[in-house]
CSV table of C-alpha atoms in Angstrom, one decimal:
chain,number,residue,atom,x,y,z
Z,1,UNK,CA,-4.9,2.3,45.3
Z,2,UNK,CA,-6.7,4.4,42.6
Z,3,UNK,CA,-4.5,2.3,39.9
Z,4,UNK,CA,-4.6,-1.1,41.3
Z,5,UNK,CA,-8.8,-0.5,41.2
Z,6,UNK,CA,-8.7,0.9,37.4
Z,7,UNK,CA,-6.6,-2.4,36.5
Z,8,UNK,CA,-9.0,-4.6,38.2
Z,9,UNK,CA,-12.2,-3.0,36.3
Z,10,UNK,CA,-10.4,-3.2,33.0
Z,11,UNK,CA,-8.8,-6.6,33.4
Z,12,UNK,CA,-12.2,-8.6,32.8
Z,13,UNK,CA,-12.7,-6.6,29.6
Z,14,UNK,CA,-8.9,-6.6,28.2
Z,15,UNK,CA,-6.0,-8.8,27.9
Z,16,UNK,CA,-3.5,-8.2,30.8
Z,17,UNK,CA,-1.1,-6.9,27.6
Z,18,UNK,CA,-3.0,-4.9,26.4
Z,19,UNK,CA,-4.5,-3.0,30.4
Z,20,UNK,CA,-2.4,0.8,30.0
Z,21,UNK,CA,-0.2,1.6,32.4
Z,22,UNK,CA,0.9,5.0,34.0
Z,23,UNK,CA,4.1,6.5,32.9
Z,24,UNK,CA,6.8,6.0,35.8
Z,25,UNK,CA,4.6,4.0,37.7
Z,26,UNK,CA,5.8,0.5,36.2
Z,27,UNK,CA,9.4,-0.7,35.3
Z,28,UNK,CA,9.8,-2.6,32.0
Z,29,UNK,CA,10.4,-6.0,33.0
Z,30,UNK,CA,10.7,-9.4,31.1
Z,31,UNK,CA,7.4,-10.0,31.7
Z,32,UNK,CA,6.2,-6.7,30.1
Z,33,UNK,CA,8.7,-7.0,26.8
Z,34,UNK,CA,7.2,-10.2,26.8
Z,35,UNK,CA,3.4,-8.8,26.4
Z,36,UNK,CA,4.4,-6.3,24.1
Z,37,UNK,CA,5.9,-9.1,21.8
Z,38,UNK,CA,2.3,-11.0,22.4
Z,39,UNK,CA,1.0,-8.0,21.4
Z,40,UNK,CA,2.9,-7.8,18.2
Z,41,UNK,CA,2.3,-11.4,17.3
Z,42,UNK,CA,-1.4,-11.1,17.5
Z,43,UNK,CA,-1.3,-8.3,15.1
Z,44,UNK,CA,0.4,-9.9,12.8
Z,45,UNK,CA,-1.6,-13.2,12.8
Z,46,UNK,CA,-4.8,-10.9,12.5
Z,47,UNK,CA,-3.3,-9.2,9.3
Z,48,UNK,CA,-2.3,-12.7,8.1
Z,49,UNK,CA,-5.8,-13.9,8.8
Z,50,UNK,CA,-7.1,-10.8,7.0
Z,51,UNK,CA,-4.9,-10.9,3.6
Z,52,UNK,CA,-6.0,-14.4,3.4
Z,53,UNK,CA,-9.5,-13.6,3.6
Z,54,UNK,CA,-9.0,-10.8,0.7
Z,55,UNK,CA,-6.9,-13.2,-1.4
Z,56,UNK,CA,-10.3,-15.0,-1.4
Z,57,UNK,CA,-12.8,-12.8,-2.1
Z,58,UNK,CA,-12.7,-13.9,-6.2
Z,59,UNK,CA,-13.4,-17.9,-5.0
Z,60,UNK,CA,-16.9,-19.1,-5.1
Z,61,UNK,CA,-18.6,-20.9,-2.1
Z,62,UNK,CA,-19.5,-24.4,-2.2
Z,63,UNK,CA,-23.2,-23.3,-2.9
Z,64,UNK,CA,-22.4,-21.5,-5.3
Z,65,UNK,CA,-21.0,-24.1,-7.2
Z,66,UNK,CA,-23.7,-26.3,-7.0
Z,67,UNK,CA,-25.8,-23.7,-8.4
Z,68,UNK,CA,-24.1,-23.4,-11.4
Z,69,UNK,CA,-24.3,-26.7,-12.1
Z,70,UNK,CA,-27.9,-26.8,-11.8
Z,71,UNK,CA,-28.1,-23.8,-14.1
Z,72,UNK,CA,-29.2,-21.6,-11.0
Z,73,UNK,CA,-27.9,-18.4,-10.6
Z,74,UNK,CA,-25.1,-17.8,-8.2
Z,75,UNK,CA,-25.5,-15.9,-4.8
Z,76,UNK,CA,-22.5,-13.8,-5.4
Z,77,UNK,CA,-22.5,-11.7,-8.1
Z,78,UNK,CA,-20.0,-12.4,-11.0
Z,79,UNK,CA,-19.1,-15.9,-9.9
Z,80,UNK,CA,-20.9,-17.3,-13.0
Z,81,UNK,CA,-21.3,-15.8,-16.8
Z,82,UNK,CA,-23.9,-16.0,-19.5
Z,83,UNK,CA,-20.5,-16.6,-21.7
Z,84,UNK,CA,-19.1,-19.6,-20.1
Z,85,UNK,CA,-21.5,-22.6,-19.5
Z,86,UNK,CA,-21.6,-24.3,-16.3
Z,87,UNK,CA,-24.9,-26.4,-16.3
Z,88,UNK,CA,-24.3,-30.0,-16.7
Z,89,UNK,CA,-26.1,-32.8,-18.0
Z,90,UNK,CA,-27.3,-36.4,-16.7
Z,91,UNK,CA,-24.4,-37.9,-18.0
Z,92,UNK,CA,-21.8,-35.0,-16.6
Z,93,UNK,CA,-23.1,-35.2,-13.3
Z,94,UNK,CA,-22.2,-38.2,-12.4
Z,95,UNK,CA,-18.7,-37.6,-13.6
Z,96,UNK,CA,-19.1,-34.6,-11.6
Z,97,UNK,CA,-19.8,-36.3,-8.5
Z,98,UNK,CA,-17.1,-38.7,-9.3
Z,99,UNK,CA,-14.4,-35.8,-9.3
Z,100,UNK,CA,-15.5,-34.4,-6.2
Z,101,UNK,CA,-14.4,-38.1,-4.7
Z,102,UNK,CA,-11.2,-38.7,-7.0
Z,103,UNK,CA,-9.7,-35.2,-7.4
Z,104,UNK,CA,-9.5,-35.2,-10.7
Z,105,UNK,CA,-12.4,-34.9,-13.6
Z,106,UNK,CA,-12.6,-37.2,-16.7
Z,107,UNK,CA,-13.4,-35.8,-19.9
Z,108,UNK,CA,-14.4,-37.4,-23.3
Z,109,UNK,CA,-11.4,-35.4,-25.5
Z,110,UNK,CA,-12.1,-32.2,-24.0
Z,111,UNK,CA,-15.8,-32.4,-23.0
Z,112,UNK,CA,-16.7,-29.8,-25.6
Z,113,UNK,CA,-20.4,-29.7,-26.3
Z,114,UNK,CA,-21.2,-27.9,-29.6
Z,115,UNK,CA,-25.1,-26.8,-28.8
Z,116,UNK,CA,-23.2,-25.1,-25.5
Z,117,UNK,CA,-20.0,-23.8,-26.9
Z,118,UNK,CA,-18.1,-25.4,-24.6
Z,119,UNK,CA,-17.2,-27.8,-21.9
Z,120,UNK,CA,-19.8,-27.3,-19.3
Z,121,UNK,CA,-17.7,-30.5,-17.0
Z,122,UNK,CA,-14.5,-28.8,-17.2
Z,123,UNK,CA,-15.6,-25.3,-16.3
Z,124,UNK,CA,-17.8,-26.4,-13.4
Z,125,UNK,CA,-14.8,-28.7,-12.4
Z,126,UNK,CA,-12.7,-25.5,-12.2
Z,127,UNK,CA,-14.9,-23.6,-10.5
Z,128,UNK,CA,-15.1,-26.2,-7.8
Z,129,UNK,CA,-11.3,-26.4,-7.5
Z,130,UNK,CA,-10.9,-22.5,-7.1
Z,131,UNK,CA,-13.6,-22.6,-4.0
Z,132,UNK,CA,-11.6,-25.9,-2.7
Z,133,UNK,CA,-8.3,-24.1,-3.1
Z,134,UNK,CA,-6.7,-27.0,-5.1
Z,135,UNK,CA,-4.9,-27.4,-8.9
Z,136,UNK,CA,-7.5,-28.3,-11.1
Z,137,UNK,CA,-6.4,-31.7,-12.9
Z,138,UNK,CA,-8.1,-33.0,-16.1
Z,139,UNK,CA,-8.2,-36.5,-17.8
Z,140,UNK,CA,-8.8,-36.1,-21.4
Z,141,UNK,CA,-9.5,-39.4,-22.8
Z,142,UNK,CA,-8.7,-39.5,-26.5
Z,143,UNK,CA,-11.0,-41.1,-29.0
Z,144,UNK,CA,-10.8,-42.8,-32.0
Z,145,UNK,CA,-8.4,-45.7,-32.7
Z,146,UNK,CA,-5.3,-44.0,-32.5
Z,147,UNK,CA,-7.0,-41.9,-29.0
Z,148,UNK,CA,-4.0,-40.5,-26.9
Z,149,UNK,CA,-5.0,-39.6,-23.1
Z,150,UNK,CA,-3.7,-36.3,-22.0
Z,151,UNK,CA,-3.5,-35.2,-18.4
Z,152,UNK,CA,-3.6,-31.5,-17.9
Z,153,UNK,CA,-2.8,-29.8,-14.4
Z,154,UNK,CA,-3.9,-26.1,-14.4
Z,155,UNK,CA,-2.4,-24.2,-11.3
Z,156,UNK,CA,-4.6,-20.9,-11.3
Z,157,UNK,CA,-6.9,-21.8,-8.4
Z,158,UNK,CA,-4.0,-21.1,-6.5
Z,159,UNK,CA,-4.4,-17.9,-7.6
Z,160,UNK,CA,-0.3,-17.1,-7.2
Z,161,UNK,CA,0.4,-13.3,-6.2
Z,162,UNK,CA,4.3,-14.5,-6.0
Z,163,UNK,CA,6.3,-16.7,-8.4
Z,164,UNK,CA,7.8,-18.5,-5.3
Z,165,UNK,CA,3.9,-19.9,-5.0
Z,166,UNK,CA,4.3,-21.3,-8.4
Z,167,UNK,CA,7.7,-23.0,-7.2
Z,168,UNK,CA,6.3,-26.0,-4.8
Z,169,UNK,CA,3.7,-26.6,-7.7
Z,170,UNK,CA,6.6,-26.4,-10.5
Z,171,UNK,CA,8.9,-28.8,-8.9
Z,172,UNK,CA,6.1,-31.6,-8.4
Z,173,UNK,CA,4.8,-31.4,-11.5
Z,174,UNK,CA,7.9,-31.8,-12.9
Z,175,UNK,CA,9.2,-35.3,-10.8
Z,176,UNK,CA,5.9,-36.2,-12.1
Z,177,UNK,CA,7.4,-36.0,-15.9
Z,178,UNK,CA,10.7,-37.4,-14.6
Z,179,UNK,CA,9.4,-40.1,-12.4
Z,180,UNK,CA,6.0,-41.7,-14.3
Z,181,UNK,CA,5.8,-40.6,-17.9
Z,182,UNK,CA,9.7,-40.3,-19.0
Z,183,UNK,CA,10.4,-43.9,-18.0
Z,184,UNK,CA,7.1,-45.2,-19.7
Z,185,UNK,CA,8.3,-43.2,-22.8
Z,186,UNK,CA,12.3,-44.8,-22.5
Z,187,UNK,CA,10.1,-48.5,-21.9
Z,188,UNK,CA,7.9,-48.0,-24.7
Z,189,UNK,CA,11.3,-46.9,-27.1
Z,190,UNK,CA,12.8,-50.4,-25.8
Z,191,UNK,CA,10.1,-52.7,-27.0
Z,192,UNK,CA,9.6,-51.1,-30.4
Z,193,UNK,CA,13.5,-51.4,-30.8
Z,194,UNK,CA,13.6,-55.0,-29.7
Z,195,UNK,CA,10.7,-55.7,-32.1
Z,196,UNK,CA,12.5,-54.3,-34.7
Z,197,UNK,CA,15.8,-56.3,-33.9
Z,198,UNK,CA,13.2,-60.0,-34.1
Z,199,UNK,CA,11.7,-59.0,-37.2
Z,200,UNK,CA,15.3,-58.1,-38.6
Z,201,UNK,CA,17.3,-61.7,-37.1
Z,202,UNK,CA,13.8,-63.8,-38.5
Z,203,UNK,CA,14.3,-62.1,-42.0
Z,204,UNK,CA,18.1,-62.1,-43.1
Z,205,UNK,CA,17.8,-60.6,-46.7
Z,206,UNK,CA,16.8,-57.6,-45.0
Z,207,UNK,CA,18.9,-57.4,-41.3
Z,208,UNK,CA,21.0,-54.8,-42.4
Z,209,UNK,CA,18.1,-52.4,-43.4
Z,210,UNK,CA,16.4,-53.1,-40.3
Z,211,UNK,CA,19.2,-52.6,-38.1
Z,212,UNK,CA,20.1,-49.5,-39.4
Z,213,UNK,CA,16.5,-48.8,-38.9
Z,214,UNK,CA,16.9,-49.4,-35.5
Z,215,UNK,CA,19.2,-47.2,-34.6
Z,216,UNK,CA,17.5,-43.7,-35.4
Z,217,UNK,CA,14.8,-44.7,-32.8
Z,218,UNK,CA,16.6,-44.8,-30.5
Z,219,UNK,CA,18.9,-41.3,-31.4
Z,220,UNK,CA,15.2,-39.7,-31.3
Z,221,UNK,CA,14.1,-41.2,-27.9
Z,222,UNK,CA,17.8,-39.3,-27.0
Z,223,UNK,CA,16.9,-36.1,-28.6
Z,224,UNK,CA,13.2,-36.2,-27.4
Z,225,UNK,CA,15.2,-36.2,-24.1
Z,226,UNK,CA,16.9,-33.0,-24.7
Z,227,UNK,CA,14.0,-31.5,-26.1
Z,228,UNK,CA,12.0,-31.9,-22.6
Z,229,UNK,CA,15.3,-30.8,-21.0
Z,230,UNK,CA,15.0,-27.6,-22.8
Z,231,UNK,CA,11.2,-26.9,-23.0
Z,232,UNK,CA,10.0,-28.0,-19.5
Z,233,UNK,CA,12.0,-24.3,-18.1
Z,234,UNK,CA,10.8,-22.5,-21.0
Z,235,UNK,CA,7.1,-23.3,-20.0
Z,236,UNK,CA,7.9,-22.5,-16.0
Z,237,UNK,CA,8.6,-18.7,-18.0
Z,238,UNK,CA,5.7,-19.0,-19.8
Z,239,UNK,CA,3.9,-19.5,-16.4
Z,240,UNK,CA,5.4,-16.2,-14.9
Z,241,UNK,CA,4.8,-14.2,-17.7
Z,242,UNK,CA,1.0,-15.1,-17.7
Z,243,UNK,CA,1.0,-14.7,-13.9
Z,244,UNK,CA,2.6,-11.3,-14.6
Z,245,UNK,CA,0.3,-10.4,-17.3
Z,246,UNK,CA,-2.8,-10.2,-14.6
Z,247,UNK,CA,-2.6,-7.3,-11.7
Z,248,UNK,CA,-2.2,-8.6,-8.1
Z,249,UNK,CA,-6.2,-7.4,-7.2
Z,250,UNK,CA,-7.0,-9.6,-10.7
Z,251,UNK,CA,-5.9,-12.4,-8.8
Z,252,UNK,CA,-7.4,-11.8,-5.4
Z,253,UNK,CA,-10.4,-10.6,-6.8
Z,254,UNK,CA,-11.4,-12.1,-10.5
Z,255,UNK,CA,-13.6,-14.9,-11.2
Z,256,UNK,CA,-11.5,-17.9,-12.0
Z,257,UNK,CA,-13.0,-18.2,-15.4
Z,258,UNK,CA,-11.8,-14.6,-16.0
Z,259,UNK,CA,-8.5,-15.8,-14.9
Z,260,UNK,CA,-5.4,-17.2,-17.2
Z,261,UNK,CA,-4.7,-21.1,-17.1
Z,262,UNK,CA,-1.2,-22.1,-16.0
Z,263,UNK,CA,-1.6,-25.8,-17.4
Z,264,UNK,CA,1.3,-28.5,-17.0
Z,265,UNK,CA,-0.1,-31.0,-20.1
Z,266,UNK,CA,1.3,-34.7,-19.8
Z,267,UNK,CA,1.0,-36.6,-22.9
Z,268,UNK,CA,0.4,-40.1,-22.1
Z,269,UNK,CA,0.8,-41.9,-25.9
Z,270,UNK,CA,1.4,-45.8,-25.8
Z,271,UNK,CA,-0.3,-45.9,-22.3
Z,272,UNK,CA,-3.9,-45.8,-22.0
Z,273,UNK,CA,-3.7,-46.6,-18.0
Z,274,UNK,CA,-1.0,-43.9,-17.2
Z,275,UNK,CA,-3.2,-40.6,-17.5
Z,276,UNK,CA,-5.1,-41.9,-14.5
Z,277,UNK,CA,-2.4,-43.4,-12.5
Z,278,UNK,CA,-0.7,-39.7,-13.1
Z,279,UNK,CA,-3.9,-37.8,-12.3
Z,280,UNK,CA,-3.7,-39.9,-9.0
Z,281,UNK,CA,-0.8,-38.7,-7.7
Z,282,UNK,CA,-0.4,-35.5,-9.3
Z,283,UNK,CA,-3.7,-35.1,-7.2
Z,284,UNK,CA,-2.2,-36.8,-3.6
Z,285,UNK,CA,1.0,-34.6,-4.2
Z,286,UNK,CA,-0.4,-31.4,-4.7
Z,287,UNK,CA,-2.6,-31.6,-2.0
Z,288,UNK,CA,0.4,-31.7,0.2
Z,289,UNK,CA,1.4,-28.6,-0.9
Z,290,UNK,CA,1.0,-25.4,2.5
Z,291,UNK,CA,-2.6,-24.0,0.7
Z,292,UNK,CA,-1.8,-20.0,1.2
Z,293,UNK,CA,-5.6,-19.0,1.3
C-alpha cells in the first residue's frame, strides 16, 4: 500500500520510466526493458541537442548580422573585428538584400573597396551564411572586355569537425563541374574548331595550315580534361588539410572570419550567363544537404 501511494505522488512529477522502484518488489518485464530503452534514447537525443548547440556557439545571430552591416557593434562579443569590415554602403545593401532572397551574393570582381581594405559585401555575406548554416556562394563578375565570371562556393559555415561532413558537400560540388561547366567548356571547344574548319574550306592557299591548326585545340580541350581529373582530388586534400590545420573547439567556437575558407572556384570563361545559372543550383543543391547544427 505504502508503494503503490509513493508511485502515485511521484507519477505527476516524473515520467512513469523514470518513477524508482524497490528491489525485489518488481519483475523486469517487456514493458520495463522497454522504459529503460526510452530512457536511453532521451539521453541521447538531449546530448545530441546539446553538441549541436556547442557546435554553435562561434555563429552569429540574425541581429547580429544586421548590425554589422549598419556598422553597429555586435551583441556578442567577438562576432565582428575592427580588422575585417563589415559596414556596407547604399549600393551593397541592396545587393545585400538581394542575396538574402537568391542565396547567393553578386560581387563587382571581388567587391574590394580600397578606402576599406576589403570587401565589406562579401564578408557581411559570410557572416550571414555561418548564422544561416549554409555554403557561402559568391558571383564574381569580371570586368573589363575580356571580364571572366567566377563562381566561388566556400564550405566553412558548415564549420566541418569530420571529413565525412565535407563529403556530401564535395560530391555536389563536383557534378556541378561535371554536369554544367565541363560540357559548356567541350561546346565552346566545338564551335571554335568548326570556325576554324570554315575559315580554312573558304581559304584554300592556306587549308592545310589551318587544319593542322585545328587539331591541337582539340588535343588541349583532351588534356584540359585530364588536368581537372587530376586536380579536382588534389583540392578535396587541400580541404582536409585546412580543416585539419584548425582544432575541433576552433571550429565550434571561432568567429567565421577567423576561420579558413574551403572554396570550390568555378571558372565560367566564354559564358557570361553560366556563373548565375551555377550559383542557382549550387545554392538549391546544397541546401538539401542534412544541416548538422
Amino acid at each position: 500500500m505504502a508503494r503503490s501511494t509513493f508511485t502515485a505522488f511521484l507519477s505527476p512529477i516524473l515520467p512513469p520510466h523514470t518513477v524508482p522502484t524497490i528491489r525485489g518488489a518488481v519483475s523486469f518485464s517487456s514493458s520495463s526493458t522497454s522504459s529503460f530503452s526510452s530512457s536511453s534514447s532521451t539521453q541521447n537525443d538531449r546530448a545530441s541537442v546539446l553538441r549541436r548547440y556547442a557546435y554553435a556557439k562561434g555563429r552569429p545571430s540574425l541581429d547580429d548580422v544586421e548590425r554589422l552591416s549598419h556598422g553597429q557593434a555586435a551583441k556578442k562579443r567577438g562576432t565582428g573585428s575592427r580588422n575585417i569590415c563589415h559596414r556596407l554602403n547604399e549600393m551593397e545593401r541592396k545587393e545585400f538584400d538581394l542575396a538574402k532572397k537568391m542565396g547567393f551574393v553578386q560581387l563587382r570582381g571581388t567587391g574590394y573597396r580600397r578606402e576599406r581594405k576589403g570587401s565589406p559585401l562579401a564578408n557581411i555575406h559570410r557572416q550571414l551564411c555561418d548564422a544561416l548554416g549554409r555554403p557561402c556562394i559568391e558571383v564574381h563578375r569580371g570586368l573589363g572586355t575580356d571580364a571572366v565570371d567566377e563562381v566561388v562556393v566556400d564550405l566553412s559555415p558548415y564549420r566541418p569537425v569530420g571529413p565525412v561532413e565535407l563529403d556530401a558537400a564535395w560530391e555536389v560540388c563536383e557534378s556541378l563541374e561535371n554536369e554544367l561547366l565541363l560540357p559548356a567548356r567541350k561546346s565552346s571547344a566545338t564551335a571554335d574548331d568548326a570556325a576554324v574548319v570554315a575559315a580554312a574550306a573558304a581559304t584554300p592557299t592556306v587549308a592545310e595550315g589551318a587544319l593542322a591548326e585545328a587539331a591541337p585545340v582539340a588535343e588541349t580541350t583532351i588534356e584540359e580534361g585530364k588536368k581537372d581529373a587530376v586536380v579536382l582530388p588534389a583540392l578535396r586534400a587541400q580541404w582536409e588539410q585546412t580543416r585539419q590545420s584548425f582544432e575541433e573547439d576552433d571550429w565550434e567556437k571561432k568567429p567565421i572570419w577567423d576561420l579558413p575558407v574551403l572554396s570550390y572556384v568555378y571558372d565560367c570563361t566564354g559564358d557570361r550567363g553560366l556563373a548565375k545559372k551555377i550559383a542557382q543550383e549550387a545554392h538549391a543543391r546544397l541546401g538539401k544537404l542534412k544541416r548538422k547544427r
